[in-house]
Coordinates of N, CA, C and O in Angstrom, one line a residue:
M1 N 0.6 -1.2 -0.1 CA 0.3 -0.2 0.2 C 1.1 1.1 -0.1 O 1.8 1.3 0.8
G2 N 0.2 2.2 -0.8 CA 1.1 3.5 -0.9 C 0.3 4.7 0.1 O -0.8 4.4 0.3
D3 N 1.2 6.1 0.0 CA 0.4 6.9 0.3 C 0.1 7.6 -0.8 O -0.4 7.2 -1.7
E4 N -0.4 9.3 -0.8 CA -0.8 9.7 -1.8 C -0.1 10.1 -3.1 O -0.5 10.6 -3.8
T5 N 1.1 9.6 -3.0 CA 2.3 9.6 -4.3 C 2.2 8.5 -5.1 O 2.6 7.5 -4.8
A6 N 2.1 8.6 -6.1 CA 2.2 7.4 -7.2 C 3.6 7.0 -7.4 O 4.7 8.0 -7.2
R7 N 4.2 5.9 -7.5 CA 5.5 5.6 -7.8 C 5.4 4.1 -8.3 O 4.8 3.4 -8.4
N8 N 6.6 3.9 -9.0 CA 7.0 2.5 -9.1 C 8.0 1.6 -8.7 O 8.8 2.6 -7.9
L9 N 7.8 0.6 -8.2 CA 8.8 0.0 -7.4 C 9.4 -1.0 -8.2 O 8.3 -2.1 -9.0
D10 N 10.6 -1.9 -8.4 CA 11.1 -2.7 -8.9 C 11.5 -3.9 -7.9 O 12.2 -3.6 -7.2
I11 N 10.9 -4.9 -8.1 CA 11.0 -6.0 -7.3 C 11.7 -7.2 -7.6 O 11.2 -8.0 -8.6
S12 N 12.6 -7.8 -7.2 CA 13.4 -8.9 -7.5 C 12.5 -10.1 -6.8 O 11.7 -10.2 -5.8
L13 N 12.4 -11.3 -7.7 CA 11.7 -12.3 -7.1 C 12.9 -13.5 -6.7 O 12.4 -14.8 -6.4
D14 N 14.0 -12.8 -6.2 CA 14.9 -14.0 -5.6 C 14.6 -14.8 -4.3 O 15.4 -15.6 -4.3
F15 N 13.5 -14.3 -3.6 CA 13.2 -15.0 -2.3 C 12.2 -16.2 -3.2 O 12.2 -17.0 -2.0
L16 N 12.0 -16.6 -4.2 CA 11.5 -17.8 -4.7 C 12.5 -18.8 -4.8 O 13.5 -18.8 -5.2
D17 N 12.1 -20.0 -4.7 CA 12.7 -21.1 -4.7 C 13.1 -21.3 -6.2 O 12.4 -21.4 -7.1
P18 N 14.4 -21.5 -6.2 CA 15.3 -21.8 -7.6 C 14.7 -22.7 -8.2 O 14.8 -23.7 -7.6
G19 N 14.5 -23.0 -9.5 CA 14.3 -24.1 -10.1 C 12.8 -24.7 -10.2 O 12.4 -25.5 -10.8
R20 N 12.2 -23.5 -9.5 CA 10.5 -23.8 -9.4 C 10.0 -22.7 -10.4 O 10.2 -21.5 -10.2
M21 N 8.9 -23.2 -10.9 CA 7.7 -22.1 -11.6 C 6.8 -21.6 -10.7 O 6.2 -22.7 -9.9
Y22 N 6.1 -20.5 -10.6 CA 5.2 -20.0 -10.0 C 4.1 -19.4 -10.7 O 4.3 -19.1 -11.8
T23 N 2.9 -19.5 -10.4 CA 1.7 -18.7 -10.9 C 1.8 -17.7 -9.8 O 1.3 -17.8 -8.8
A24 N 1.9 -16.1 -10.4 CA 1.8 -14.9 -9.7 C 0.4 -14.5 -10.0 O 0.0 -14.3 -11.3
Q25 N -0.6 -14.2 -9.0 CA -1.8 -13.7 -9.0 C -1.8 -12.3 -8.6 O -1.5 -12.4 -7.1
I26 N -1.8 -11.4 -9.4 CA -1.6 -10.3 -9.5 C -2.7 -9.2 -9.1 O -3.6 -9.3 -10.3
Y27 N -3.0 -8.7 -8.1 CA -4.0 -7.7 -7.6 C -3.5 -6.1 -7.8 O -2.7 -5.7 -6.7
R28 N -3.9 -5.5 -8.7 CA -3.0 -4.1 -9.1 C -3.9 -3.0 -9.2 O -5.2 -3.3 -9.7
D29 N -3.6 -1.9 -9.2 CA -4.5 -0.6 -9.3 C -4.8 -0.7 -10.8 O -3.6 -1.1 -11.7
G30 N -5.7 -0.1 -11.3 CA -6.4 -0.1 -12.6 C -5.9 1.1 -12.9 O -5.5 2.1 -12.5
P31 N -6.0 1.5 -14.4 CA -5.4 2.7 -15.2 C -6.4 3.3 -14.5 O -7.3 3.8 -14.3
D32 N -5.7 4.7 -14.5 CA -6.0 6.2 -13.7 C -6.3 6.1 -12.2 O -7.2 6.9 -12.0
A33 N -6.2 4.9 -11.5 CA -6.7 4.8 -10.6 C -6.0 5.7 -9.7 O -4.9 6.0 -9.6
D34 N -6.7 6.4 -8.7 CA -6.5 7.6 -7.7 C -7.4 7.6 -6.5 O -8.8 7.9 -7.2
Y35 N -7.1 7.8 -5.6 CA -8.0 7.7 -4.4 C -9.0 8.8 -4.3 O -9.8 9.0 -3.5
R36 N -8.6 10.1 -5.2 CA -9.2 11.4 -5.0 C -10.4 11.5 -6.1 O -10.8 12.5 -6.2
T37 N -10.5 10.2 -7.1 CA -11.3 10.2 -8.1 C -12.4 9.3 -8.0 O -12.2 8.0 -7.1
A38 N -13.1 9.3 -8.9 CA -14.3 7.9 -8.9 C -13.5 6.8 -9.5 O -14.2 5.8 -9.3
K39 N -12.3 6.9 -10.1 CA -11.5 5.5 -10.3 C -10.9 4.9 -9.1 O -9.9 4.2 -9.1
R40 N -11.2 5.6 -7.8 CA -10.4 4.9 -6.8 C -10.5 3.5 -6.5 O -9.8 2.9 -5.8
H41 N -11.4 2.7 -6.8 CA -11.5 1.4 -6.9 C -11.3 0.6 -8.0 O -11.6 -0.7 -8.2
A42 N -10.7 1.2 -8.9 CA -10.2 0.7 -10.3 C -9.4 -0.4 -10.0 O -8.1 -0.4 -9.4
I43 N -9.5 -1.5 -10.6 CA -8.4 -3.0 -9.9 C -8.4 -3.7 -11.5 O -9.2 -4.1 -11.9
V44 N -6.9 -4.1 -11.7 CA -7.0 -5.2 -12.6 C -6.4 -6.5 -11.8 O -5.5 -6.4 -10.7
I45 N -7.0 -7.6 -12.3 CA -6.4 -8.9 -11.8 C -5.9 -9.8 -12.8 O -6.5 -9.7 -14.0
E46 N -4.6 -10.0 -12.7 CA -4.0 -10.7 -13.8 C -3.0 -11.9 -13.3 O -2.7 -12.0 -12.1
T47 N -2.9 -12.6 -14.1 CA -1.8 -14.2 -13.8 C -1.0 -14.2 -14.7 O -1.2 -14.0 -16.1
R48 N 0.1 -14.5 -14.3 CA 1.4 -14.9 -14.7 C 2.6 -15.6 -14.6 O 2.4 -15.9 -13.3
K49 N 3.4 -16.4 -15.3 CA 4.4 -17.4 -14.8 C 5.5 -16.7 -14.5 O 5.7 -15.7 -15.2
V50 N 5.9 -16.9 -13.2 CA 7.5 -16.4 -12.8 C 8.2 -17.1 -12.4 O 7.8 -18.5 -11.9
H51 N 9.3 -16.9 -12.0 CA 10.5 -17.7 -11.5 C 11.2 -16.9 -10.9 O 11.4 -15.4 -10.8
S52 N 12.5 -17.4 -9.6 CA 13.1 -16.9 -9.0 C 14.1 -15.6 -9.6 O 14.6 -14.6 -9.0
E53 N 14.3 -15.8 -10.8 CA 15.4 -14.6 -11.7 C 14.4 -13.5 -12.3 O 14.9 -12.7 -12.8
D54 N 13.2 -13.8 -12.0 CA 12.4 -12.6 -12.5 C 12.4 -11.1 -11.7 O 12.8 -11.6 -10.6
R55 N 12.1 -10.3 -12.4 CA 11.5 -8.9 -11.6 C 10.4 -8.7 -12.0 O 9.9 -8.8 -12.9
L56 N 9.7 -7.8 -11.0 CA 8.2 -7.4 -11.5 C 8.4 -5.7 -11.2 O 8.9 -5.2 -10.3
T57 N 7.8 -5.1 -12.2 CA 7.4 -3.4 -11.8 C 6.1 -3.3 -11.2 O 5.3 -3.9 -11.8
L58 N 6.4 -2.7 -10.2 CA 4.9 -2.5 -9.4 C 4.4 -1.1 -9.5 O 5.3 -0.1 -9.1
A59 N 3.5 -0.6 -10.4 CA 3.0 0.7 -10.2 C 2.1 1.2 -9.5 O 0.9 0.4 -9.4
L60 N 2.2 1.7 -8.4 CA 1.2 1.9 -7.3 C 0.7 3.2 -7.7 O 1.3 4.6 -7.8
A61 N -0.9 3.4 -7.6 CA -1.5 4.8 -7.9 C -1.3 5.3 -6.7 O -1.4 4.9 -5.4
P62 N -1.9 6.5 -6.6 CA -2.1 7.2 -5.3 C -3.1 6.9 -4.5 O -4.0 6.6 -4.8
G63 N -2.6 6.6 -3.4 CA -3.4 5.7 -2.3 C -3.8 4.2 -2.6 O -4.8 3.5 -2.2
G64 N -2.9 3.9 -3.6 CA -3.3 2.3 -4.3 C -2.3 1.4 -3.7 O -1.4 1.7 -2.7
G65 N -2.4 0.4 -4.2 CA -1.5 -0.4 -3.7 C -1.6 -2.0 -4.7 O -2.0 -1.8 -5.5
Q66 N -0.4 -3.2 -4.3 CA -0.8 -4.4 -4.9 C -0.8 -5.5 -3.9 O 0.0 -5.3 -2.6
A67 N -1.3 -6.5 -4.5 CA -1.1 -7.8 -3.5 C -0.7 -8.9 -4.8 O -1.6 -9.1 -5.7
I68 N 0.3 -9.6 -4.3 CA 0.4 -10.7 -5.1 C 0.6 -12.0 -4.5 O 1.1 -12.2 -3.3
R69 N -0.3 -13.2 -5.0 CA -0.2 -14.5 -4.4 C 0.8 -15.2 -5.5 O 0.5 -15.0 -6.6
F70 N 1.9 -16.2 -4.7 CA 2.8 -16.8 -5.6 C 2.2 -18.3 -5.3 O 2.3 -19.0 -4.2
V71 N 1.8 -19.0 -6.5 CA 1.4 -20.3 -6.1 C 2.7 -21.6 -6.7 O 2.6 -21.5 -8.1
A72 N 3.0 -22.5 -6.2 CA 4.2 -23.4 -6.8 C 3.6 -24.0 -8.3 O 2.3 -24.4 -7.8
S73 N 3.9 -23.9 -9.5 CA 3.1 -24.6 -10.1 C 4.2 -25.8 -11.0 O 3.8 -26.4 -12.1
G74 N 5.0 -26.1 -10.6 CA 6.1 -27.0 -11.1 C 7.5 -26.6 -11.2 O 7.9 -25.6 -10.9
K75 N 8.3 -27.7 -11.4 CA 9.7 -27.4 -11.8 C 10.2 -26.8 -13.1 O 9.2 -26.7 -14.3
R76 N 10.9 -25.9 -13.0 CA 11.3 -25.1 -14.1 C 12.1 -25.5 -15.2 O 12.9 -26.8 -14.8
R77 N 12.2 -25.8 -16.5 CA 12.6 -26.6 -17.6 C 13.9 -25.7 -17.9 O 13.7 -24.2 -18.0

């Protein structure tokens, strides 16, 4: 969760187990989300495959945030 300032964060996923694939279930701010407008509840839910060598860029809207759930989905090839 962020404060009233929008920001981008670059996050390493090196905390995940090497050699495993994960499904990242990402709940993030929608386009133009801003706590001061009618779009304050805008949300995007997406799923993508990730592993420990990946990085994610998190775009936090003013007053927004993100939640990510990582589910192990098998061994990396």
